[in-house]
Amino acid sequence: MPRKTLTKTRNARLRSGTMTRRRNSESRSGTTTGSRNSQNRTRTTTRSRSGLSRSGTADRSRARDRNRSSFRTEEADVVIRHPHAMDYSIVFLVIFLVGFGLVMIYSTSSYKGSLYMGDAAYWLKRQAVFAVIGLLAMFFLARIDYHILNLKRWFPYVYYVGIILLLFFTIAFASVTNGSKRWLTIGPISFQSSEMAKLVIIVVLAIYISQKARELRTTRGIIKAFALTIPIIGVVGIENLSTSIILLAISVIMIFVASNKWLPFLAVGAVGVAGAVALLVTQSYRMGRILVWLHPEDYDNGLQTLQGLYAIGSGGLFGKGLGNSMQKMGFLPETHNDMIFSIICEELGLFGAVRVIILYFVLIWRFMIVAVNAADLYGSMIVIGVIAHIGIQVFINIGVVTNTIPNTGIPLPFISYGGTSLCFLLIEMGLVLSVSRYMRLRE
């Protein structure tokens, strides 16, 4: 083989070997670079994940710190469990209403007292004694913790059984007054047990609702709560239908506020309407009250309603002046009791009557503030019961005087004559003031 040919062949082999080595080295370097890149990507992903986990952990720790700080702030701002000053606006309103009631009792009863008792201030003195007793009881209860009424488990049973026994005792042994047995006479003092029943039903229901709040979310729980009140309402209704209606209304309002259902209350309303219709059909004198209410001028029993309307109309805007009423001179019966609002309209006019109504609204508004900010459900329900009691009685009394609803004997709270009613109302005020001393406050 010629030398030139061998040389070319040798050079071609060398070039092909060099090319092969280069390709292998490039492939190895590519593989190494790819592995390095993949390792770098893995490290980058791991670092990013660890960074995310660190940032997420940091965010969660910051959120926990914020929650803790906000919890501490709320805890410092809201919850103050120790007693503080009572709501003095309620104290002022109550004392003013009691004082105004004493003035109006003297104005409405002075003629009758001087004529029949030989003392123009006869009813004023008796009412003043009960007012002092009631105010002392109010301030005493305001200074103690209202939870003392629920200190032992058996306390509610004592209240419940005790008031039922007292009501039966009243029916059995009370003296007959105006055709019904409502008053127990102990020496010179006459005591109306149905007024105590209002206080007892408020306290017992407040204790029951605070202990069975979850059950009141069911229809069965609502029925059980109503069943608790039926014995008291039924015994009172034997001799005093108007007071039993007030007790039923207090119970309905308290249970309604504590429950999140409303359909069972429609059933209660239907039962109440059916019961009222049954009473009207079976007892003719109650139907007679409806007829007198519709046409007072056609019946002798409508005299009280007509004279009350005359008193309201003759007062005008600003009244005849305190003590200058004409209707109290024997024309209008019960001027210092149930019909005292008509004399207020006659002597102080529409302007004075509206101011009295505004005072009641302001008092109930203050009660609502105490109920909303009460330390617990038990205290809140006590105040709700007192709101229902006073609001219903004011509505019924003014409705009767203005002939808006049929005539029934319900006193005007704090103003009408009645020692038992005033004392128990002031006891209820003491409980409300006690609740106000433990309200949640913000620093």
CSV table of C-alpha atoms in Angstrom, one decimal:
chain,number,residue,atom,x,y,z
A,1,MET,CA,0.0,0.0,0.0
A,2,PRO,CA,1.5,3.4,-0.9
A,3,ARG,CA,2.8,5.6,2.0
A,4,LYS,CA,0.5,8.5,1.2
A,5,THR,CA,-2.5,6.3,1.4
A,6,LEU,CA,-1.5,4.9,4.8
A,7,THR,CA,-0.9,8.4,6.1
A,8,LYS,CA,-4.3,9.6,5.1
A,9,THR,CA,-5.9,6.5,6.6
A,10,ARG,CA,-4.0,7.0,9.9
A,11,ASN,CA,-5.0,10.7,10.0
A,12,ALA,CA,-8.7,9.9,9.3
A,13,ARG,CA,-8.7,7.4,12.2
A,14,LEU,CA,-7.1,9.9,14.6
A,15,ARG,CA,-9.7,12.5,13.6
A,16,SER,CA,-12.6,10.1,14.1
A,17,GLY,CA,-11.2,9.0,17.5
A,18,THR,CA,-10.8,12.6,18.6
A,19,MET,CA,-14.3,13.4,17.5
A,20,THR,CA,-15.6,10.4,19.4
A,21,ARG,CA,-13.7,11.4,22.6
A,22,ARG,CA,-15.1,14.9,22.2
A,23,ARG,CA,-18.6,13.7,21.9
A,24,ASN,CA,-18.2,11.4,24.9
A,25,SER,CA,-16.7,14.2,27.0
A,26,GLU,CA,-19.5,16.5,25.9
A,27,SER,CA,-22.2,13.9,26.8
A,28,ARG,CA,-20.5,13.3,30.1
A,29,SER,CA,-20.3,17.0,30.8
A,30,GLY,CA,-23.9,17.5,29.7
A,31,THR,CA,-25.0,14.7,32.0
A,32,THR,CA,-22.9,16.2,34.9
A,33,THR,CA,-24.3,19.7,34.2
A,34,GLY,CA,-27.9,18.3,34.1
A,35,SER,CA,-27.4,16.5,37.3
A,36,ARG,CA,-25.9,19.6,38.8
A,37,ASN,CA,-28.8,21.7,37.5
A,38,SER,CA,-31.3,19.2,38.9
A,39,GLN,CA,-29.5,19.2,42.2
A,40,ASN,CA,-29.5,23.0,42.2
A,41,ARG,CA,-33.2,23.0,41.3
A,42,THR,CA,-33.9,20.5,44.2
A,43,ARG,CA,-31.9,22.7,46.6
A,44,THR,CA,-33.8,25.8,45.4
A,45,THR,CA,-37.2,24.0,45.8
A,46,THR,CA,-36.2,22.8,49.2
A,47,ARG,CA,-35.0,26.2,50.2
A,48,SER,CA,-38.2,27.8,48.9
A,49,ARG,CA,-40.3,25.3,50.7
A,50,SER,CA,-38.4,25.7,53.9
A,51,GLY,CA,-38.7,29.5,53.4
A,52,LEU,CA,-42.5,29.2,52.9
A,53,SER,CA,-42.8,26.9,55.9
A,54,ARG,CA,-40.8,29.4,57.9
A,55,SER,CA,-42.9,32.3,56.6
A,56,GLY,CA,-46.1,30.4,57.3
A,57,THR,CA,-45.0,29.5,60.8
A,58,ALA,CA,-44.0,33.2,61.3
A,59,ASP,CA,-47.4,34.3,60.0
A,60,ARG,CA,-49.2,31.9,62.3
A,61,SER,CA,-47.2,33.0,65.3
A,62,ARG,CA,-47.9,36.6,64.5
A,63,ALA,CA,-51.7,35.8,64.2
A,64,ARG,CA,-51.5,34.0,67.5
A,65,ASP,CA,-49.8,37.0,69.1
A,66,ARG,CA,-52.4,39.4,67.6
A,67,ASN,CA,-55.3,37.1,68.9
A,68,ARG,CA,-53.7,37.0,72.3
A,69,SER,CA,-53.2,40.7,72.4
A,70,SER,CA,-56.8,41.4,71.2
A,71,PHE,CA,-58.1,38.8,73.8
A,72,ARG,CA,-56.2,40.6,76.5
A,73,THR,CA,-57.6,43.9,75.3
A,74,GLU,CA,-61.1,42.6,75.2
A,75,GLU,CA,-60.7,41.0,78.6
A,76,ALA,CA,-59.4,44.2,80.0
A,77,ASP,CA,-62.1,46.3,78.4
A,78,VAL,CA,-65.2,44.3,79.0
A,79,VAL,CA,-65.3,42.1,82.0
A,80,ILE,CA,-65.4,43.8,85.4
A,81,ARG,CA,-67.1,41.4,87.8
A,82,HIS,CA,-66.7,43.3,91.0
A,83,PRO,CA,-69.6,45.5,92.2
A,84,HIS,CA,-69.6,49.2,91.2
A,85,ALA,CA,-71.9,52.1,91.6
A,86,MET,CA,-75.6,51.4,90.9
A,87,ASP,CA,-77.6,53.1,88.2
A,88,TYR,CA,-78.5,56.4,89.9
A,89,SER,CA,-80.7,57.5,87.1
A,90,ILE,CA,-83.1,54.6,88.0
A,91,VAL,CA,-82.9,55.7,91.6
A,92,PHE,CA,-83.9,59.3,90.7
A,93,LEU,CA,-86.7,58.2,88.4
A,94,VAL,CA,-88.2,55.8,91.0
A,95,ILE,CA,-88.0,58.3,93.9
A,96,PHE,CA,-89.5,61.0,91.7
A,97,LEU,CA,-92.4,58.8,90.7
A,98,VAL,CA,-93.1,57.7,94.3
A,99,GLY,CA,-93.0,61.3,95.4
A,100,PHE,CA,-95.3,62.4,92.6
A,101,GLY,CA,-97.6,59.6,93.5
A,102,LEU,CA,-97.8,60.8,97.1
A,103,VAL,CA,-98.7,64.3,96.0
A,104,MET,CA,-101.4,63.0,93.7
A,105,ILE,CA,-102.8,60.6,96.3
A,106,TYR,CA,-103.2,63.6,98.7
A,107,SER,CA,-104.7,65.7,95.9
A,108,THR,CA,-107.2,63.0,94.9
A,109,SER,CA,-108.1,61.7,98.4
A,110,SER,CA,-108.1,64.8,100.6
A,111,TYR,CA,-111.8,65.6,100.0
A,112,LYS,CA,-112.9,62.0,100.7
A,113,GLY,CA,-110.5,61.7,103.7
A,114,SER,CA,-111.8,64.8,105.4
A,115,LEU,CA,-115.4,63.8,104.7
A,116,TYR,CA,-115.3,60.1,105.8
A,117,MET,CA,-112.1,59.7,107.9
A,118,GLY,CA,-111.9,63.1,109.5
A,119,ASP,CA,-108.3,63.5,108.2
A,120,ALA,CA,-107.6,64.9,104.7
A,121,ALA,CA,-104.2,63.2,104.8
A,122,TYR,CA,-105.5,59.8,105.9
A,123,TRP,CA,-104.6,57.9,102.7
A,124,LEU,CA,-101.4,59.9,102.2
A,125,LYS,CA,-100.1,58.9,105.6
A,126,ARG,CA,-100.8,55.2,105.0
A,127,GLN,CA,-99.1,55.3,101.6
A,128,ALA,CA,-96.1,57.2,103.0
A,129,VAL,CA,-95.5,54.4,105.5
A,130,PHE,CA,-95.4,51.8,102.8
A,131,ALA,CA,-93.3,54.1,100.6
A,132,VAL,CA,-90.6,54.3,103.4
A,133,ILE,CA,-90.7,50.6,104.0
A,134,GLY,CA,-90.4,49.9,100.2
A,135,LEU,CA,-87.5,52.4,99.7
A,136,LEU,CA,-85.6,50.9,102.6
A,137,ALA,CA,-86.1,47.4,101.1
A,138,MET,CA,-85.0,48.8,97.7
A,139,PHE,CA,-81.7,50.2,99.0
A,140,PHE,CA,-81.0,47.1,101.1
A,141,LEU,CA,-81.5,44.8,98.1
A,142,ALA,CA,-79.5,47.1,95.9
A,143,ARG,CA,-76.4,46.8,98.2
A,144,ILE,CA,-76.3,43.0,98.1
A,145,ASP,CA,-75.6,40.5,95.3
A,146,TYR,CA,-78.8,39.4,93.5
A,147,HIS,CA,-77.4,35.9,93.3
A,148,ILE,CA,-78.3,35.4,96.9
A,149,LEU,CA,-81.8,34.6,95.8
A,150,ASN,CA,-80.3,31.5,94.0
A,151,LEU,CA,-77.6,30.7,96.6
A,152,LYS,CA,-79.0,27.2,97.2
A,153,ARG,CA,-80.6,24.8,94.8
A,154,TRP,CA,-83.7,24.4,97.0
A,155,PHE,CA,-84.4,28.2,97.2
A,156,PRO,CA,-86.5,28.3,94.0
A,157,TYR,CA,-88.6,25.3,95.2
A,158,VAL,CA,-89.3,27.2,98.5
A,159,TYR,CA,-90.4,30.3,96.5
A,160,TYR,CA,-92.6,28.3,94.2
A,161,VAL,CA,-94.3,26.0,96.8
A,162,GLY,CA,-94.6,28.9,99.3
A,163,ILE,CA,-96.4,31.3,97.0
A,164,ILE,CA,-98.9,28.5,95.9
A,165,LEU,CA,-99.7,27.7,99.5
A,166,LEU,CA,-100.1,31.4,100.3
A,167,LEU,CA,-102.5,31.9,97.4
A,168,PHE,CA,-104.6,28.9,98.6
A,169,PHE,CA,-104.5,30.3,102.1
A,170,THR,CA,-105.8,33.6,100.8
A,171,ILE,CA,-108.7,32.0,99.0
A,172,ALA,CA,-109.6,30.0,102.1
A,173,PHE,CA,-109.3,32.7,104.8
A,174,ALA,CA,-109.2,36.1,103.2
A,175,SER,CA,-112.0,38.6,103.8
A,176,VAL,CA,-114.4,39.3,101.0
A,177,THR,CA,-113.8,42.8,99.4
A,178,ASN,CA,-115.8,43.9,96.4
A,179,GLY,CA,-117.1,40.4,95.9
A,180,SER,CA,-113.6,38.7,95.8
A,181,LYS,CA,-111.1,37.2,98.3
A,182,ARG,CA,-107.9,39.0,97.6
A,183,TRP,CA,-106.7,40.6,100.9
A,184,LEU,CA,-105.2,38.9,104.0
A,185,THR,CA,-105.7,41.1,107.0
A,186,ILE,CA,-103.0,41.0,109.7
A,187,GLY,CA,-104.0,43.5,112.4
A,188,PRO,CA,-104.1,47.0,110.8
A,189,ILE,CA,-102.3,45.8,107.6
A,190,SER,CA,-104.1,44.4,104.6
A,191,PHE,CA,-101.9,42.2,102.4
A,192,GLN,CA,-102.5,41.2,98.8
A,193,SER,CA,-100.7,37.9,98.0
A,194,SER,CA,-101.2,38.2,94.3
A,195,GLU,CA,-98.7,41.1,94.3
A,196,MET,CA,-96.1,38.8,95.8
A,197,ALA,CA,-96.9,36.3,93.1
A,198,LYS,CA,-95.6,38.8,90.5
A,199,LEU,CA,-92.3,39.0,92.2
A,200,VAL,CA,-92.0,35.3,92.7
A,201,ILE,CA,-92.9,34.4,89.1
A,202,ILE,CA,-90.2,36.8,87.9
A,203,VAL,CA,-87.5,35.3,90.2
A,204,VAL,CA,-88.4,31.7,89.6
A,205,LEU,CA,-88.6,32.0,85.8
A,206,ALA,CA,-85.3,33.9,85.8
A,207,ILE,CA,-83.6,31.1,87.7
A,208,TYR,CA,-85.2,28.4,85.5
A,209,ILE,CA,-84.3,30.1,82.2
A,210,SER,CA,-80.7,30.7,83.3
A,211,GLN,CA,-80.4,26.9,84.1
A,212,LYS,CA,-82.4,25.6,81.1
A,213,ALA,CA,-81.4,28.1,78.4
A,214,ARG,CA,-80.6,25.4,75.9
A,215,GLU,CA,-83.9,23.5,76.4
A,216,LEU,CA,-85.8,26.7,75.5
A,217,ARG,CA,-84.5,26.3,71.9
A,218,THR,CA,-86.9,23.4,71.5
A,219,THR,CA,-90.7,23.4,71.6
A,220,ARG,CA,-90.7,20.9,74.4
A,221,GLY,CA,-88.5,23.1,76.5
A,222,ILE,CA,-90.9,26.1,75.9
A,223,ILE,CA,-93.9,24.0,76.9
A,224,LYS,CA,-92.1,22.9,80.1
A,225,ALA,CA,-91.4,26.5,81.0
A,226,PHE,CA,-95.0,27.5,80.5
A,227,ALA,CA,-96.1,24.5,82.6
A,228,LEU,CA,-94.0,25.8,85.4
A,229,THR,CA,-96.1,29.0,85.6
A,230,ILE,CA,-99.6,27.5,85.2
A,231,PRO,CA,-100.2,26.5,88.8
A,232,ILE,CA,-99.5,30.1,90.0
A,233,ILE,CA,-101.4,31.8,87.3
A,234,GLY,CA,-104.4,29.4,87.7
A,235,VAL,CA,-104.7,29.9,91.5
A,236,VAL,CA,-104.5,33.7,91.1
A,237,GLY,CA,-107.1,33.6,88.3
A,238,ILE,CA,-109.7,32.0,90.6
A,239,GLU,CA,-110.3,35.4,92.4
A,240,ASN,CA,-108.3,37.9,90.3
A,241,LEU,CA,-108.4,37.5,86.5
A,242,SER,CA,-106.7,40.8,85.7
A,243,THR,CA,-103.6,39.9,87.8
A,244,SER,CA,-103.5,36.4,86.3
A,245,ILE,CA,-103.4,38.0,82.8
A,246,ILE,CA,-100.5,40.2,83.9
A,247,LEU,CA,-98.7,37.1,85.3
A,248,LEU,CA,-99.3,35.2,82.0
A,249,ALA,CA,-98.0,38.2,80.0
A,250,ILE,CA,-94.8,38.4,82.2
A,251,SER,CA,-94.2,34.7,81.6
A,252,VAL,CA,-94.7,34.9,77.8
A,253,ILE,CA,-92.4,37.9,77.5
A,254,MET,CA,-89.6,36.4,79.6
A,255,ILE,CA,-89.8,33.0,77.8
A,256,PHE,CA,-90.0,34.7,74.4
A,257,VAL,CA,-86.9,36.8,75.0
A,258,ALA,CA,-85.0,33.7,76.1
A,259,SER,CA,-86.1,31.5,73.2
A,260,ASN,CA,-85.2,31.6,69.5
A,261,LYS,CA,-88.5,30.2,68.3
A,262,TRP,CA,-91.8,32.0,67.7
A,263,LEU,CA,-94.3,29.5,66.4
A,264,PRO,CA,-95.0,28.0,69.9
A,265,PHE,CA,-96.0,31.5,71.1
A,266,LEU,CA,-98.6,31.7,68.4
A,267,ALA,CA,-100.1,28.5,69.9
A,268,VAL,CA,-100.0,30.1,73.3
A,269,GLY,CA,-101.8,33.2,72.0
A,270,ALA,CA,-104.4,31.0,70.3
A,271,VAL,CA,-105.0,29.1,73.6
A,272,GLY,CA,-105.2,32.5,75.4
A,273,VAL,CA,-107.8,33.8,73.0
A,274,ALA,CA,-109.8,30.6,73.3
A,275,GLY,CA,-109.7,30.8,77.1
A,276,ALA,CA,-110.9,34.4,77.0
A,277,VAL,CA,-113.8,33.5,74.8
A,278,ALA,CA,-114.7,30.6,77.1
A,279,LEU,CA,-114.8,33.0,80.1
A,280,LEU,CA,-117.0,35.5,78.2
A,281,VAL,CA,-119.4,32.8,77.3
A,282,THR,CA,-119.6,31.0,80.7
A,283,GLN,CA,-119.5,34.1,82.9
A,284,SER,CA,-122.1,36.7,82.0
A,285,TYR,CA,-120.7,39.5,84.1
A,286,ARG,CA,-117.5,39.5,82.1
A,287,MET,CA,-119.6,39.8,78.9
A,288,GLY,CA,-121.3,42.7,80.6
A,289,ARG,CA,-117.9,44.5,81.0
A,290,ILE,CA,-117.4,44.2,77.2
A,291,LEU,CA,-120.8,45.8,76.6
A,292,VAL,CA,-120.1,48.6,79.1
A,293,TRP,CA,-116.8,49.2,77.4
A,294,LEU,CA,-118.5,49.5,74.0
A,295,HIS,CA,-121.4,51.6,75.1
A,296,PRO,CA,-120.7,53.1,78.6
A,297,GLU,CA,-123.5,55.7,78.2
A,298,ASP,CA,-126.2,52.9,78.1
A,299,TYR,CA,-125.3,51.2,81.4
A,300,ASP,CA,-125.2,52.3,85.0
A,301,ASN,CA,-121.8,50.5,85.4
A,302,GLY,CA,-120.4,52.9,82.7
A,303,LEU,CA,-120.5,55.9,85.2
A,304,GLN,CA,-116.9,55.4,86.2
A,305,THR,CA,-115.7,55.3,82.6
A,306,LEU,CA,-117.8,58.4,81.6
A,307,GLN,CA,-116.7,60.5,84.6
A,308,GLY,CA,-113.1,59.5,83.9
A,309,LEU,CA,-113.4,60.7,80.3
A,310,TYR,CA,-115.0,63.9,81.5
A,311,ALA,CA,-112.0,64.5,83.8
A,312,ILE,CA,-109.6,64.0,80.9
A,313,GLY,CA,-111.5,66.2,78.5
A,314,SER,CA,-112.0,69.1,81.0
A,315,GLY,CA,-108.2,69.2,81.8
A,316,GLY,CA,-107.3,70.6,78.3
A,317,LEU,CA,-103.7,71.1,77.5
A,318,PHE,CA,-102.4,72.5,80.8
A,319,GLY,CA,-105.0,71.4,83.3
A,320,LYS,CA,-107.0,73.2,86.0
A,321,GLY,CA,-104.1,73.3,88.4
A,322,LEU,CA,-102.9,70.9,91.1
A,323,GLY,CA,-105.7,70.2,93.6
A,324,ASN,CA,-108.5,71.9,91.5
A,325,SER,CA,-110.1,68.8,90.2
A,326,MET,CA,-113.9,68.7,90.2
A,327,GLN,CA,-114.4,65.0,89.5
A,328,LYS,CA,-112.7,64.0,92.7
A,329,MET,CA,-115.5,65.6,94.7
A,330,GLY,CA,-117.5,62.4,94.7
A,331,PHE,CA,-118.3,62.2,91.0
A,332,LEU,CA,-115.5,59.8,90.0
A,333,PRO,CA,-115.1,56.6,92.1
A,334,GLU,CA,-111.6,55.3,93.0
A,335,THR,CA,-109.9,58.6,92.3
A,336,HIS,CA,-106.8,57.7,94.3
A,337,ASN,CA,-106.6,54.1,93.0
A,338,ASP,CA,-107.2,52.8,89.5
A,339,MET,CA,-108.5,56.1,88.1
A,340,ILE,CA,-105.8,58.4,89.4
A,341,PHE,CA,-104.5,59.0,85.8
A,342,SER,CA,-107.7,60.7,84.9
A,343,ILE,CA,-107.2,63.2,87.7
A,344,ILE,CA,-103.6,63.8,86.6
A,345,CYS,CA,-105.1,64.7,83.2
A,346,GLU,CA,-107.7,67.0,84.7
A,347,GLU,CA,-105.3,68.9,87.1
A,348,LEU,CA,-102.1,68.9,85.0
A,349,GLY,CA,-103.6,68.6,81.5
A,350,LEU,CA,-102.4,66.8,78.5
A,351,PHE,CA,-98.9,68.3,79.0
A,352,GLY,CA,-98.6,66.8,82.5
A,353,ALA,CA,-100.0,63.4,81.4
A,354,VAL,CA,-97.5,63.1,78.6
A,355,ARG,CA,-94.7,64.0,80.9
A,356,VAL,CA,-95.7,61.1,83.2
A,357,ILE,CA,-95.8,58.7,80.3
A,358,ILE,CA,-92.3,59.9,79.2
A,359,LEU,CA,-91.0,59.2,82.7
A,360,TYR,CA,-92.2,55.6,82.4
A,361,PHE,CA,-90.6,55.3,78.9
A,362,VAL,CA,-87.3,56.6,80.3
A,363,LEU,CA,-87.4,54.2,83.2
A,364,ILE,CA,-88.0,51.2,80.9
A,365,TRP,CA,-85.2,52.4,78.6
A,366,ARG,CA,-82.8,52.4,81.6
A,367,PHE,CA,-84.0,48.9,82.5
A,368,MET,CA,-83.2,47.8,79.0
A,369,ILE,CA,-79.7,49.1,79.2
A,370,VAL,CA,-79.2,47.1,82.5
A,371,ALA,CA,-80.7,44.0,80.9
A,372,VAL,CA,-78.5,44.1,77.9
A,373,ASN,CA,-75.3,44.7,79.9
A,374,ALA,CA,-76.1,42.3,82.8
A,375,ALA,CA,-73.3,40.1,84.1
A,376,ASP,CA,-75.3,36.9,83.3
A,377,LEU,CA,-78.5,35.5,81.9
A,378,TYR,CA,-80.1,35.3,85.3
A,379,GLY,CA,-79.7,39.0,86.0
A,380,SER,CA,-80.8,39.9,82.5
A,381,MET,CA,-84.0,37.8,82.9
A,382,ILE,CA,-84.8,39.5,86.2
A,383,VAL,CA,-84.7,42.9,84.6
A,384,ILE,CA,-86.7,41.6,81.6
A,385,GLY,CA,-89.4,40.4,84.0
A,386,VAL,CA,-89.6,43.8,85.7
A,387,ILE,CA,-89.8,45.6,82.4
A,388,ALA,CA,-92.7,43.3,81.4
A,389,HIS,CA,-94.5,43.9,84.8
A,390,ILE,CA,-94.3,47.7,84.8
A,391,GLY,CA,-94.9,48.1,81.0
A,392,ILE,CA,-98.0,45.9,81.1
A,393,GLN,CA,-99.5,47.6,84.1
A,394,VAL,CA,-98.9,51.1,82.7
A,395,PHE,CA,-100.5,50.1,79.4
A,396,ILE,CA,-103.6,48.4,81.0
A,397,ASN,CA,-104.2,51.3,83.5
A,398,ILE,CA,-104.0,54.1,81.0
A,399,GLY,CA,-106.0,51.9,78.5
A,400,VAL,CA,-108.8,51.5,81.0
A,401,VAL,CA,-108.9,55.2,82.0
A,402,THR,CA,-109.1,56.3,78.4
A,403,ASN,CA,-111.6,53.5,77.6
A,404,THR,CA,-109.2,51.9,75.1
A,405,ILE,CA,-109.7,48.5,76.7
A,406,PRO,CA,-112.4,47.1,79.0
A,407,ASN,CA,-112.5,48.2,82.6
A,408,THR,CA,-110.3,46.2,85.0
A,409,GLY,CA,-108.7,47.0,88.3
A,410,ILE,CA,-105.0,47.5,87.7
A,411,PRO,CA,-103.1,50.3,89.6
A,412,LEU,CA,-100.7,52.7,88.0
A,413,PRO,CA,-97.2,51.7,89.1
A,414,PHE,CA,-95.7,53.9,91.9
A,415,ILE,CA,-98.5,56.5,91.7
A,416,SER,CA,-101.8,54.7,92.5
A,417,TYR,CA,-102.7,54.1,96.2
A,418,GLY,CA,-101.8,50.6,97.3
A,419,GLY,CA,-99.2,49.7,99.9
A,420,THR,CA,-98.7,46.1,98.9
A,421,SER,CA,-98.3,47.0,95.3
A,422,LEU,CA,-95.8,49.8,96.0
A,423,CYS,CA,-93.7,47.7,98.4
A,424,PHE,CA,-93.2,44.8,96.0
A,425,LEU,CA,-92.6,47.2,93.1
A,426,LEU,CA,-89.8,48.8,95.1
A,427,ILE,CA,-88.4,45.4,96.0
A,428,GLU,CA,-88.2,44.7,92.2
A,429,MET,CA,-86.4,48.0,91.8
A,430,GLY,CA,-83.9,46.9,94.4
A,431,LEU,CA,-83.2,43.7,92.4
A,432,VAL,CA,-82.7,45.8,89.2
A,433,LEU,CA,-80.3,48.1,91.0
A,434,SER,CA,-78.4,45.1,92.3
A,435,VAL,CA,-78.1,43.8,88.7
A,436,SER,CA,-76.9,47.2,87.6
A,437,ARG,CA,-74.1,47.1,90.1
A,438,TYR,CA,-72.6,44.0,88.4
A,439,MET,CA,-73.1,45.2,84.8
A,440,ARG,CA,-70.3,44.6,82.3
A,441,LEU,CA,-68.4,47.9,81.9
A,442,ARG,CA,-65.7,49.1,79.6
A,443,GLU,CA,-62.7,50.8,81.1
